[in-house]
XYZ file of C-alpha atoms in Angstrom:
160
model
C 0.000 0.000 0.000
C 1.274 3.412 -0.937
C 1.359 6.212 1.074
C -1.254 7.922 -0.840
C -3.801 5.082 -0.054
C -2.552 4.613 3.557
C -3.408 8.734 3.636
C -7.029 8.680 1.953
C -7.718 5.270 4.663
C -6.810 7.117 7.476
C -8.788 10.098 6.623
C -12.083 8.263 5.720
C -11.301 6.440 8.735
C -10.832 9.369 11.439
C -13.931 10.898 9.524
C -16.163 7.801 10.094
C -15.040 7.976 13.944
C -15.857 11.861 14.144
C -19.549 10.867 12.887
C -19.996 8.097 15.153
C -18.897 10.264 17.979
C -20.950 13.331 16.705
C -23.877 10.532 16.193
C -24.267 6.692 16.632
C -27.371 6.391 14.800
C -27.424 8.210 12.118
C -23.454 7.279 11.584
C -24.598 3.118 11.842
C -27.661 4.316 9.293
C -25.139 5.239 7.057
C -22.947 2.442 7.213
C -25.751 -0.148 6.668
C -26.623 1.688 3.751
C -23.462 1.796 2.249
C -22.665 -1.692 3.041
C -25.991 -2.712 0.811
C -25.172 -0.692 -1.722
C -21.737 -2.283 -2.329
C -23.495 -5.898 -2.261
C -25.687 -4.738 -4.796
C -23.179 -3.318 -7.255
C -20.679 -5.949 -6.369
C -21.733 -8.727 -9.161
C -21.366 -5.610 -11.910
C -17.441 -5.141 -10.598
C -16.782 -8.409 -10.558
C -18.054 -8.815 -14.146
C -15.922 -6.049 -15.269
C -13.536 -7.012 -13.588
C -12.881 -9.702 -15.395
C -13.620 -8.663 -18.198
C -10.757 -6.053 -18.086
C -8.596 -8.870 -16.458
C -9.172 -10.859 -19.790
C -8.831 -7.963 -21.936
C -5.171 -6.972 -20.676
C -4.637 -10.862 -20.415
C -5.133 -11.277 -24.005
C -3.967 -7.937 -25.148
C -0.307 -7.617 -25.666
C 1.125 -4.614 -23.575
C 2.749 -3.397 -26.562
C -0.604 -3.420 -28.432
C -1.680 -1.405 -26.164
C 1.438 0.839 -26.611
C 0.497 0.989 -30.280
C -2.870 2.455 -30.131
C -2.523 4.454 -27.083
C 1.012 4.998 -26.666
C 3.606 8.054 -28.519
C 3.738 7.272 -31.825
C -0.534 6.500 -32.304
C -0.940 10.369 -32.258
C -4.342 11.702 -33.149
C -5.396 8.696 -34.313
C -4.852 7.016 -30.252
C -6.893 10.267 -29.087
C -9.645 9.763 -31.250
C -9.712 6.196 -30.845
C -9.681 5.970 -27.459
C -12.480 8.682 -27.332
C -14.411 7.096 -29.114
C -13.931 4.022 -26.960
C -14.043 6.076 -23.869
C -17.415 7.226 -24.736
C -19.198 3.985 -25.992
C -18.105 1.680 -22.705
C -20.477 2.202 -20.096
C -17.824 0.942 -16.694
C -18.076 2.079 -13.589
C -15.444 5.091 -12.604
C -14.171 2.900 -9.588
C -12.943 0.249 -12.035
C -11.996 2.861 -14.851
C -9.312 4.170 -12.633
C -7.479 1.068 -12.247
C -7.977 0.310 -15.826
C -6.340 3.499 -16.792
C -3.326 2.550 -14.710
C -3.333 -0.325 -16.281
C -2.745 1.050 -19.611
C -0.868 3.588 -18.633
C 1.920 0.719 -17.407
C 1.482 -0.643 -20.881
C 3.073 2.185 -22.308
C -0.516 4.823 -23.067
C 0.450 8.113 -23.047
C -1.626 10.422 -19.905
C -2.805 12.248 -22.985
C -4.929 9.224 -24.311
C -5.543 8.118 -20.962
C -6.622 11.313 -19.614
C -9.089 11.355 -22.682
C -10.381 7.709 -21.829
C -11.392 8.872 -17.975
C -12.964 11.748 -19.569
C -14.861 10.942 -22.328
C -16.055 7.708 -20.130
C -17.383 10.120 -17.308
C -18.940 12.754 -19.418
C -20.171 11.116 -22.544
C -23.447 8.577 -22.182
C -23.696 6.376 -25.444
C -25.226 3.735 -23.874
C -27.508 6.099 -22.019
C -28.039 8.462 -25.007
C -31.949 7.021 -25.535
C -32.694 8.005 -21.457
C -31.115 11.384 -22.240
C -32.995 11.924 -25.557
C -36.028 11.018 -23.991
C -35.640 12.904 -20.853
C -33.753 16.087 -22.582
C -35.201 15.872 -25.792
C -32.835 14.706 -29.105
C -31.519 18.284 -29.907
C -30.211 19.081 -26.173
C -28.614 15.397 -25.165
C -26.793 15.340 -28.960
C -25.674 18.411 -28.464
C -24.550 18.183 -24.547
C -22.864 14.895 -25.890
C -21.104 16.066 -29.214
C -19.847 19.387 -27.076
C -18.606 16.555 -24.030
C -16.920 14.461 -26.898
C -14.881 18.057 -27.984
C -14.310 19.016 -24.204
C -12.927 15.692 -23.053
C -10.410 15.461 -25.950
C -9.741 18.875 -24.829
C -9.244 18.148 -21.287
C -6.959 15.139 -22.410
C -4.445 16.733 -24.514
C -4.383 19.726 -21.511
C -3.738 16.969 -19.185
C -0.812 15.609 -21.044
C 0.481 19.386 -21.872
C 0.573 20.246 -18.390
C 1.982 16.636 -16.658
C-alpha cells in the first residue's frame, strides 16, 4: 500500500469515527446503507472485472502501446475517445484500468481522454437522455462533451 492510499484510509477512517462520535445512529444508518449498496453493485465489478482482467490478459502490452502509446498520435486520441465514450464501466474500475494502460506504455494524454470521455459522454444512455432532454439538447450536450474531453486530455498531457 502506498502512502497515498494509507493517507485517503486514514482520513475516511478518522472521519467515520468523528460521525460516530458526533452521532451513533445516524453514523450506523449510514454504514448499513453503504454496506448494501456495495453488495448490490458488487456482481457488476466483478463482471468487469474480469472482463478487463481478460482484456489486458489477451492484449499484448505493446498493443496497447500501439494504439494508445507516442507514436498513435491523433489517431490514439480519437480512438480511445471514441472508446471512452461507448463503454459504459463504472469510474471505480476505470481508474485502475487506466493505470493499467498507462503501465502498458498509453500516453496520460490518451488516458486522460479515456477517464474523460467515459465520465462525461453517455452512449449507452443516449436514448434516457434523448427522452428525458429531448434529441436536440442530449446530442448536443454529448457532441460538445466528446470536444471538451479530448480537450481536457491533450491539456492533461500538456501540463503533466
Amino acid at each position: 500500500m502506498n502512502l497515498t492510499t494509507l493517507f485517503i484510509n486514514i482520513f475516511a477512517l478518522s472521519c467515520l469515527f468523528i460521525a460516530f462520535l458526533k452521532d451513533k445512529r445516524k453514523t450506523t444508518q449510514a454504514v448499513k446503507i453503504a454496506v448494501k449498496t456495495f453488495i448490490k453493485i458488487l456482481p457488476t465489478i466483478l463482471v468487469v472485472v474480469v472482463l478487463i482482467g481478460l482484456l489486458l490478459g489477451f492484449v499484448p502490452a505493446n498493443l496497447i502501446s500501439k494504439f494508445m502509446g507516442e507514436q498513435s498520435g491523433i489517431e490514439g486520441i480519437l480512438g480511445t475517445a471514441f472508446f471512452g465514450a461507448i463503454l459504459f464501466i463504472p469510474s471505480i474500475v476505470a481508474f485502475p484500468l487506466a493505470a493499467s494502460f498507462l503501465k502498458d506504455g498509453a500516453t496520460i494524454t490518451v488516458v486522460a481522454t479515456f477517464i474523460t470521455t467515459l465520465t462525461m459522454i453517455g452512449i449507452v444512455t443516449l436514448p434516457f437522455e434523448i427522452k428525458e432532454l429531448g434529441r436536440k439538447i442530449a446530442l448536443l450536450r454529448n457532441g460538445i462533451s466528446f470536444l471538451l474531453a479530448i480537450l481536457i486530455g491533450v491539456l492533461i498531457g500538456i501540463i503533466l
